[in-house]
């Protein structure tokens, strides 16, 4: 049984992470929670019956013998608490983006390696049932030829933010593109635009990978609403995903459509079981128990961060 601590109890933590880790009760004991906001701390303490609560994460690390820590907070604040956890020898889960910039990401990776622990990033789209099914189907039909990811929203009139839309949000589908392609980028052609906004809100990129896969990514915040989709093509097969609810498969001129819940035989109403969050947390726990590097650990995710920098124009 792994003892888990939590730092942060904001909307994302309470909406996605606390409830899904709690479902792994046979493998995880929710031992401690840390949050500066007294009201939020009281909420999670009552709901999940934490035996220990703190307003100082360092005191939590010094007081409770934890195996893993979930540190979920805005990229503006994540670096120091995350470093403290890694340097305390705790396996760590953090949300995307992993830090305020790629330099901070590298600091976290260096600390994880130095302390021989994992630092897994919440790139949940890798774990969505439709993503897993597409990758399984395409792998059976020969090499990947094309991967496409799209993440659109309508956020007009945007003003300067702490980081950028690409860094703090579109990074999800940049990571997904690289993960599905299965290689590392060798050529990147990117465009960054502003539409009815003071800051960049429209990104497009064409990526050539070292395994001859072509990738295309779209991130548009000047569109008409939220759309999250991807494509993966092999030899004689093309998969079109609406994440997380559907995968449309064309194979040898035959069409098949599956709901995301059908991939693993889940209840359609149990969205967490097929959207990727629950699978992601189960994978993290299994990796810690079996001493296996998680697939979205910083040891791998750092390469997605480098691709984000290339698309942003930060790297040649």
XYZ file of N, CA, C and O in Angstrom, residues 132-290:
636
model
N -5.291 4.958 -27.059
C -4.692 3.634 -26.914
C -5.173 2.680 -27.999
O -4.405 1.887 -28.559
N -6.473 2.759 -28.317
C -7.021 1.871 -29.339
C -6.469 2.205 -30.720
O -6.135 1.301 -31.505
N -6.355 3.479 -31.028
C -5.788 3.875 -32.319
C -4.355 3.388 -32.459
O -3.968 2.853 -33.513
N -3.563 3.571 -31.421
C -2.166 3.148 -31.493
C -2.050 1.629 -31.608
O -1.182 1.115 -32.325
N -2.931 0.923 -30.937
C -2.920 -0.541 -31.046
C -3.279 -0.984 -32.453
O -2.597 -1.834 -33.050
N -4.330 -0.391 -32.998
C -4.796 -0.785 -34.329
C -3.754 -0.464 -35.396
O -3.487 -1.278 -36.290
N -3.188 0.729 -35.341
C -2.223 1.141 -36.355
C -0.948 0.316 -36.259
O -0.340 -0.025 -37.283
N -0.524 -0.022 -35.051
C 0.710 -0.813 -34.897
C 0.586 -2.187 -35.547
O 1.590 -2.785 -35.963
N -0.641 -2.684 -35.650
C -0.865 -3.982 -36.277
C -0.806 -3.917 -37.798
O -0.743 -4.957 -38.461
N -0.842 -2.702 -38.364
C -0.910 -2.535 -39.817
C 0.359 -1.918 -40.394
O 0.346 -1.414 -41.514
N 1.431 -1.957 -39.662
C 2.662 -1.403 -40.195
C 2.957 -0.030 -39.627
O 2.298 0.432 -38.703
N 3.933 0.669 -40.171
C 4.408 1.900 -39.549
C 3.391 3.032 -39.638
O 2.566 3.102 -40.548
N 3.487 3.953 -38.680
C 2.688 5.176 -38.697
C 3.173 6.054 -39.844
O 4.372 6.182 -40.082
N 2.227 6.655 -40.558
C 2.593 7.582 -41.620
C 2.274 9.024 -41.251
O 3.037 9.939 -41.577
N 1.152 9.236 -40.542
C 0.682 10.589 -40.268
C -0.017 10.644 -38.927
O -0.812 9.755 -38.585
N 0.278 11.705 -38.160
C -0.437 11.989 -36.910
C -0.886 13.447 -36.955
O -0.129 14.326 -37.388
N -2.115 13.690 -36.531
C -2.680 15.039 -36.518
C -3.371 15.261 -35.180
O -4.111 14.390 -34.716
N -3.136 16.408 -34.563
C -3.844 16.737 -33.332
C -4.425 18.139 -33.438
O -3.806 19.046 -33.994
N -5.612 18.318 -32.870
C -6.337 19.591 -32.920
C -6.915 19.894 -31.546
O -7.544 19.025 -30.931
N -6.687 21.121 -31.070
C -7.258 21.542 -29.795
C -7.696 22.991 -29.944
O -6.882 23.912 -29.903
N -9.000 23.180 -30.155
C -9.551 24.517 -30.391
C -10.473 24.945 -29.247
O -11.109 24.108 -28.601
N -10.558 26.246 -29.037
C -11.484 26.837 -28.077
C -11.855 28.225 -28.595
O -11.278 28.713 -29.574
N -12.770 28.868 -27.911
C -13.025 30.277 -28.199
C -12.664 31.101 -26.969
O -13.357 31.090 -25.948
N -11.530 31.780 -27.063
C -11.073 32.702 -26.016
C -10.588 33.952 -26.736
O -9.419 34.066 -27.102
N -11.491 34.876 -26.959
C -11.174 36.073 -27.725
C -10.854 37.239 -26.797
O -11.242 37.245 -25.625
N -10.148 38.232 -27.331
C -9.812 39.408 -26.534
C -8.825 39.120 -25.428
O -8.788 39.815 -24.417
N -8.010 38.096 -25.605
C -7.078 37.695 -24.567
C -5.999 38.722 -24.296
O -5.549 39.427 -25.198
N -5.623 38.829 -23.016
C -4.539 39.718 -22.609
C -3.353 38.878 -22.160
O -3.448 37.659 -22.034
N -2.248 39.542 -21.888
C -1.033 38.829 -21.501
C -1.284 37.919 -20.307
O -1.947 38.296 -19.343
N -0.753 36.698 -20.400
C -0.856 35.753 -19.298
C 0.536 35.422 -18.801
O 1.535 35.822 -19.390
N 0.589 34.648 -17.718
C 1.885 34.379 -17.100
C 2.812 33.650 -18.054
O 3.995 33.970 -18.161
N 2.289 32.655 -18.755
C 3.097 31.971 -19.770
C 2.448 32.247 -21.132
O 2.228 33.381 -21.481
N 2.167 31.218 -21.909
C 1.487 31.402 -23.198
C 0.442 30.307 -23.357
O 0.495 29.263 -22.693
N -0.482 30.515 -24.274
C -1.515 29.511 -24.552
C -0.899 28.194 -25.009
O -1.361 27.121 -24.637
N 0.144 28.279 -25.802
C 0.813 27.054 -26.251
C 1.417 26.311 -25.073
O 1.266 25.091 -24.945
N 2.097 27.045 -24.211
C 2.787 26.412 -23.087
C 1.811 25.803 -22.094
O 1.976 24.670 -21.661
N 0.776 26.541 -21.715
C -0.054 26.081 -20.601
C -1.274 25.270 -21.010
O -1.974 24.741 -20.139
N -1.546 25.144 -22.322
C -2.765 24.439 -22.716
C -2.586 23.605 -23.989
O -2.810 22.401 -23.985
N -2.153 24.236 -25.068
C -1.984 23.514 -26.327
C -0.868 22.470 -26.216
O -0.811 21.521 -27.009
N -0.013 22.599 -25.209
C 1.052 21.603 -24.992
C 0.481 20.190 -24.908
O 1.161 19.218 -25.257
N -0.778 20.053 -24.453
C -1.424 18.745 -24.388
C -1.352 18.030 -25.734
O -0.989 16.844 -25.794
N -1.730 18.729 -26.809
C -1.786 18.049 -28.104
C -0.446 18.046 -28.824
O -0.243 17.254 -29.743
N 0.477 18.907 -28.405
C 1.853 18.795 -28.897
C 2.457 17.503 -28.364
O 3.078 16.729 -29.102
N 2.256 17.253 -27.086
C 2.741 16.002 -26.496
C 2.067 14.801 -27.145
O 2.714 13.800 -27.458
N 0.753 14.890 -27.344
C 0.031 13.776 -27.950
C 0.539 13.491 -29.359
O 0.684 12.326 -29.757
N 0.824 14.533 -30.123
C 1.348 14.365 -31.476
C 2.660 13.583 -31.455
O 2.826 12.599 -32.187
N 3.576 14.021 -30.619
C 4.879 13.364 -30.544
C 4.736 11.926 -30.047
O 5.390 11.007 -30.556
N 3.870 11.715 -29.070
C 3.670 10.382 -28.515
C 3.117 9.428 -29.569
O 3.608 8.303 -29.729
N 2.107 9.857 -30.312
C 1.522 8.991 -31.333
C 2.484 8.767 -32.491
O 2.506 7.679 -33.074
N 3.266 9.778 -32.840
C 4.224 9.636 -33.929
C 5.309 8.620 -33.586
O 5.811 7.913 -34.461
N 5.703 8.570 -32.334
C 6.668 7.567 -31.902
C 8.108 7.871 -32.249
O 8.966 6.982 -32.202
N 8.407 9.116 -32.588
C 9.775 9.501 -32.909
C 10.094 10.864 -32.350
O 9.323 11.436 -31.587
N 11.234 11.401 -32.749
C 11.633 12.726 -32.309
C 11.696 13.666 -33.517
O 12.072 13.249 -34.615
N 11.327 14.930 -33.333
C 11.258 15.860 -34.454
C 12.631 16.197 -35.035
O 13.588 16.418 -34.298
N 12.686 16.230 -36.351
C 13.907 16.653 -37.041
C 13.689 17.954 -37.810
O 14.637 18.685 -38.058
N 12.449 18.229 -38.206
C 12.103 19.469 -38.897
C 10.791 20.009 -38.334
O 9.839 19.242 -38.160
N 10.764 21.289 -38.034
C 9.548 21.917 -37.514
C 9.307 23.228 -38.244
O 10.168 24.117 -38.248
N 8.161 23.341 -38.874
C 7.726 24.600 -39.480
C 6.480 25.057 -38.738
O 5.468 24.344 -38.736
N 6.568 26.209 -38.092
C 5.477 26.639 -37.220
C 5.069 28.072 -37.529
O 5.888 28.904 -37.950
N 3.793 28.342 -37.277
C 3.253 29.692 -37.423
C 2.507 30.062 -36.148
O 1.795 29.238 -35.574
N 2.673 31.297 -35.728
C 2.068 31.803 -34.493
C 1.344 33.100 -34.834
O 1.957 34.028 -35.373
N 0.057 33.173 -34.513
C -0.738 34.332 -34.932
C -1.603 34.854 -33.789
O -1.801 34.173 -32.771
N -2.133 36.066 -33.992
C -3.056 36.694 -33.055
C -4.326 37.069 -33.810
O -4.269 37.757 -34.830
N -5.461 36.628 -33.304
C -6.743 37.000 -33.889
C -7.643 37.540 -32.782
O -7.991 36.808 -31.846
N -7.972 38.819 -32.859
C -8.799 39.484 -31.849
C -8.225 39.252 -30.457
O -8.947 38.942 -29.509
N -6.913 39.397 -30.350
C -6.228 39.110 -29.094
C -4.930 39.905 -29.025
O -4.311 40.198 -30.057
N -4.522 40.243 -27.808
C -3.244 40.924 -27.609
C -2.080 39.941 -27.587
O -0.920 40.345 -27.682
N -2.392 38.670 -27.420
C -1.349 37.647 -27.326
C -1.605 36.564 -28.367
O -2.689 36.463 -28.944
N -0.603 35.741 -28.614
C -0.748 34.648 -29.565
C -1.877 33.709 -29.130
O -1.904 33.244 -27.993
N -2.773 33.431 -30.045
C -3.863 32.508 -29.721
C -4.142 31.524 -30.851
O -5.164 30.855 -30.856
N -3.222 31.453 -31.806
C -3.409 30.563 -32.949
C -2.046 29.981 -33.330
O -1.123 30.721 -33.683
N -1.938 28.660 -33.236
C -0.682 27.976 -33.538
C -0.939 26.862 -34.554
O -1.891 26.084 -34.426
N -0.078 26.791 -35.537
C -0.077 25.654 -36.454
C 1.366 25.209 -36.636
O 2.285 26.031 -36.650
N 1.554 23.909 -36.777
C 2.921 23.399 -36.956
C 2.912 22.137 -37.800
O 2.012 21.291 -37.686
N 3.924 22.040 -38.642
C 4.173 20.858 -39.465
C 5.480 20.265 -38.968
O 6.500 20.968 -38.911
N 5.442 18.998 -38.583
C 6.600 18.373 -37.941
C 6.979 17.098 -38.695
O 6.122 16.258 -39.002
N 8.255 16.975 -38.979
C 8.771 15.741 -39.562
C 9.595 15.039 -38.492
O 10.475 15.658 -37.849
N 9.294 13.754 -38.262
C 9.969 12.994 -37.217
C 11.041 12.077 -37.798
O 11.028 11.782 -39.002
N 11.951 11.633 -36.930
C 13.094 10.851 -37.388
C 12.740 9.428 -37.802
O 13.617 8.684 -38.266
N 11.478 9.037 -37.647
C 11.043 7.728 -38.117
C 10.161 7.851 -39.367
O 9.360 6.959 -39.670
N 10.291 8.992 -40.053
C 9.578 9.267 -41.307
C 8.082 9.502 -41.119
O 7.312 9.428 -42.094
N 7.661 9.775 -39.915
C 6.267 10.138 -39.649
C 6.113 11.643 -39.843
O 6.984 12.433 -39.455
N 5.007 12.054 -40.451
C 4.661 13.457 -40.577
C 3.619 13.798 -39.511
O 2.678 13.019 -39.289
N 3.778 14.939 -38.862
C 2.834 15.368 -37.843
C 2.338 16.777 -38.108
O 3.087 17.624 -38.607
N 1.073 17.014 -37.794
C 0.486 18.342 -37.938
C -0.295 18.643 -36.667
O -1.071 17.795 -36.194
N -0.077 19.833 -36.120
C -0.786 20.216 -34.901
C -1.469 21.559 -35.108
O -0.912 22.472 -35.724
N -2.699 21.653 -34.596
C -3.477 22.885 -34.640
C -3.897 23.259 -33.227
O -4.440 22.421 -32.496
N -3.662 24.502 -32.844
C -4.133 25.000 -31.560
C -4.727 26.376 -31.762
O -3.995 27.351 -31.965
N -6.053 26.473 -31.745
C -6.738 27.707 -32.129
C -7.668 28.160 -31.016
O -8.625 27.460 -30.665
N -7.376 29.341 -30.448
C -8.239 29.908 -29.416
C -9.135 31.009 -29.989
O -9.802 31.710 -29.247
N -9.155 31.148 -31.309
C -10.014 32.124 -31.967
C -11.085 31.413 -32.782
O -11.630 31.965 -33.731
N -11.372 30.174 -32.409
C -12.365 29.389 -33.111
C -13.733 29.579 -32.444
O -13.928 30.514 -31.669
N -14.677 28.681 -32.740
C -16.031 28.881 -32.243
C -16.393 28.112 -30.995
O -17.494 28.275 -30.454
N -15.501 27.266 -30.520
C -15.788 26.476 -29.332
C -14.763 25.376 -29.144
O -13.842 25.212 -29.944
N -14.940 24.600 -28.079
C -13.946 23.597 -27.705
C -14.058 22.346 -28.569
O -15.115 21.702 -28.620
N -12.976 21.998 -29.239
C -12.876 20.784 -30.044
C -11.526 20.145 -29.754
O -10.486 20.794 -29.858
N -11.534 18.873 -29.388
C -10.307 18.130 -29.117
C -10.344 16.852 -29.942
O -11.140 15.943 -29.663
N -9.501 16.801 -30.966
C -9.515 15.670 -31.880
C -8.102 15.268 -32.283
O -7.161 16.047 -32.144
N -7.995 14.063 -32.819
C -6.703 13.600 -33.323
C -6.927 12.587 -34.432
O -8.021 12.043 -34.588
N -5.872 12.364 -35.191
C -5.879 11.339 -36.239
C -4.578 10.561 -36.157
O -3.529 11.115 -35.823
N -4.669 9.283 -36.523
C -3.471 8.456 -36.617
C -3.642 7.513 -37.800
O -4.650 6.806 -37.898
N -2.661 7.530 -38.703
C -2.753 6.756 -39.938
C -1.577 5.799 -40.059
O -0.439 6.140 -39.729
N -1.890 4.612 -40.545
C -0.869 3.619 -40.847
C -1.016 3.157 -42.275
O -1.441 3.919 -43.140
N -0.710 1.899 -42.529
C -0.820 1.331 -43.873
C -2.177 0.642 -43.991
O -2.426 -0.381 -43.357
N -3.059 1.223 -44.775
C -4.390 0.648 -44.937
C -5.319 0.914 -43.784
O -6.367 0.260 -43.656
N -4.979 1.861 -42.922
C -5.826 2.163 -41.777
C -5.706 3.638 -41.414
O -4.620 4.235 -41.493
N -6.826 4.229 -41.034
C -6.847 5.599 -40.537
C -7.816 5.686 -39.374
O -8.955 5.206 -39.465
N -7.369 6.263 -38.274
C -8.198 6.398 -37.078
C -8.442 7.872 -36.805
O -7.503 8.677 -36.796
N -9.710 8.207 -36.552
C -10.120 9.586 -36.306
C -10.780 9.635 -34.937
O -11.818 9.000 -34.708
N -10.178 10.387 -34.011
C -10.643 10.382 -32.635
C -11.282 11.699 -32.223
O -10.722 12.771 -32.470
N -12.458 11.611 -31.606
C -13.010 12.703 -30.821
C -12.691 12.329 -29.373
O -13.237 11.359 -28.851
N -11.800 13.084 -28.776
C -11.291 12.704 -27.457
C -12.181 13.291 -26.360
O -12.400 14.503 -26.323
N -12.741 12.459 -25.471
C -12.475 11.019 -25.308
C -13.588 10.116 -25.823
O -13.534 8.909 -25.641
N -14.610 10.687 -26.480
C -15.859 9.940 -26.621
C -15.970 9.002 -27.819
O -16.843 8.121 -27.827
N -15.094 9.124 -28.828
C -15.335 8.308 -30.021
C -14.069 8.078 -30.828
O -13.201 8.944 -30.913
N -13.995 6.897 -31.449
C -12.964 6.610 -32.432
C -13.638 6.037 -33.675
O -14.441 5.101 -33.589
N -13.322 6.631 -34.815
C -13.833 6.185 -36.110
C -12.660 5.571 -36.869
O -11.642 6.226 -37.079
N -12.812 4.314 -37.254
C -11.715 3.562 -37.851
C -12.070 3.182 -39.288
O -13.114 2.566 -39.540
N -11.222 3.583 -40.219
C -11.334 3.136 -41.603
C -10.177 2.175 -41.856
O -9.011 2.554 -41.784
N -10.530 0.924 -42.138
C -9.506 -0.091 -42.366
C -9.858 -0.898 -43.603
O -10.921 -1.525 -43.649
N -8.993 -0.857 -44.610
C -9.221 -1.566 -45.873
C -10.609 -1.250 -46.431
O -11.364 -2.139 -46.853
N -10.937 0.046 -46.393
C -12.192 0.573 -46.941
C -13.440 0.160 -46.166
O -14.570 0.327 -46.651
N -13.246 -0.341 -44.965
C -14.367 -0.637 -44.079
C -14.367 0.352 -42.918
O -13.308 0.713 -42.404
N -15.556 0.774 -42.486
C -15.699 1.777 -41.428
C -16.271 1.147 -40.172
O -17.225 0.361 -40.223
N -15.683 1.514 -39.048
C -16.162 1.042 -37.745
C -16.078 2.189 -36.758
O -15.074 2.914 -36.722
N -17.121 2.400 -35.985
C -17.149 3.463 -34.990
C -17.358 2.858 -33.605
O -18.238 2.015 -33.412
N -16.531 3.285 -32.650
C -16.645 2.819 -31.266
C -16.711 4.009 -30.323
O -16.041 5.025 -30.540
N -17.507 3.859 -29.289
C -17.465 4.832 -28.214
C -16.227 4.617 -27.380
O -15.722 3.482 -27.270
N -15.695 5.667 -26.780
C -14.499 5.522 -25.955
C -14.684 4.512 -24.844
O -13.753 3.778 -24.487
N -15.868 4.435 -24.283
C -16.165 3.512 -23.188
C -16.167 2.056 -23.647
O -15.960 1.147 -22.841
N -16.395 1.837 -24.955
C -16.458 0.472 -25.472
C -15.079 -0.171 -25.578
O -14.972 -1.402 -25.610
N -14.034 0.630 -25.658
C -12.685 0.095 -25.861
C -12.318 -0.894 -24.766
O -11.815 -1.997 -25.034
N -12.589 -0.521 -23.527
C -12.265 -1.398 -22.394
C -13.511 -1.953 -21.716
O -13.433 -2.495 -20.610
N -14.671 -1.780 -22.361
C -15.901 -2.302 -21.788
C -16.344 -1.558 -20.542
O -16.827 -2.180 -19.581
N -16.215 -0.233 -20.540
C -16.582 0.568 -19.375
C -18.015 1.089 -19.497
O -18.638 1.031 -20.566
N -18.508 1.619 -18.402
C -19.816 2.256 -18.374
C -19.706 3.620 -19.045
O -18.827 4.412 -18.693
N -20.587 3.913 -19.981
C -20.530 5.190 -20.684
C -20.618 6.373 -19.739
O -20.049 7.438 -19.988
N -21.328 6.205 -18.633
C -21.495 7.296 -17.675
C -20.242 7.544 -16.847
O -20.088 8.610 -16.254
N -19.332 6.573 -16.815
C -18.098 6.679 -16.023
C -16.997 7.285 -16.901
O -16.059 6.608 -17.301
N -17.115 8.573 -17.167
C -16.197 9.233 -18.105
C -14.739 9.084 -17.680
O -13.854 8.899 -18.527
N -14.480 9.163 -16.387
C -13.092 9.084 -15.905
C -12.412 7.787 -16.301
O -11.196 7.737 -16.463
N -13.189 6.729 -16.496
C -12.604 5.421 -16.788
C -12.079 5.315 -18.206
O -11.288 4.422 -18.511
N -12.530 6.217 -19.100
C -12.043 6.139 -20.476
C -11.457 7.443 -21.014
O -10.873 7.459 -22.079
N -11.584 8.546 -20.269
C -11.012 9.803 -20.761
C -9.510 9.894 -20.540
O -8.835 10.738 -21.125
N -8.971 9.047 -19.670
C -7.526 9.001 -19.474
C -7.054 9.266 -18.060
O -5.971 8.814 -17.679
N -7.848 9.977 -17.257
C -7.370 10.369 -15.927
C -7.188 9.170 -15.014
O -6.136 8.985 -14.385
N -8.190 8.320 -14.914
C -8.090 7.153 -14.037
C -7.000 6.210 -14.522
O -6.200 5.694 -13.724
N -6.940 5.979 -15.822
C -5.902 5.113 -16.397
C -4.516 5.672 -16.103
O -3.578 4.924 -15.790
N -4.386 6.983 -16.210
C -3.108 7.651 -15.943
C -2.662 7.428 -14.499
O -1.505 7.082 -14.233
N -3.584 7.602 -13.559
C -3.222 7.424 -12.154
C -2.933 5.961 -11.829
O -2.016 5.662 -11.048
N -3.688 5.064 -12.425
C -3.415 3.644 -12.200
C -2.030 3.287 -12.747
O -1.286 2.511 -12.122
N -1.692 3.841 -13.895
C -0.372 3.593 -14.489
C 0.738 4.106 -13.572
O 1.755 3.424 -13.371
N 0.555 5.288 -13.005
C 1.557 5.858 -12.094
C 1.791 4.940 -10.902
O 2.942 4.627 -10.549
N 0.710 4.475 -10.297
C 0.829 3.602 -9.131
C 1.515 2.291 -9.507
O 2.412 1.811 -8.793
N 1.102 1.701 -10.616
C 1.712 0.440 -11.048
C 3.206 0.614 -11.306
O 4.014 -0.269 -10.966
N 3.596 1.750 -11.888
C 5.006 1.986 -12.180
C 5.820 2.147 -10.904
O 6.937 1.621 -10.801
N 5.286 2.872 -9.935
C 6.000 3.046 -8.667
C 6.166 1.691 -7.982
O 7.254 1.356 -7.494
N 5.109 0.904 -7.963
C 5.171 -0.398 -7.294
C 6.138 -1.351 -7.987
O 6.817 -2.149 -7.330
N 6.202 -1.270 -9.321
C 7.023 -2.205 -10.093
C 8.362 -1.621 -10.547
O 9.073 -2.239 -11.338
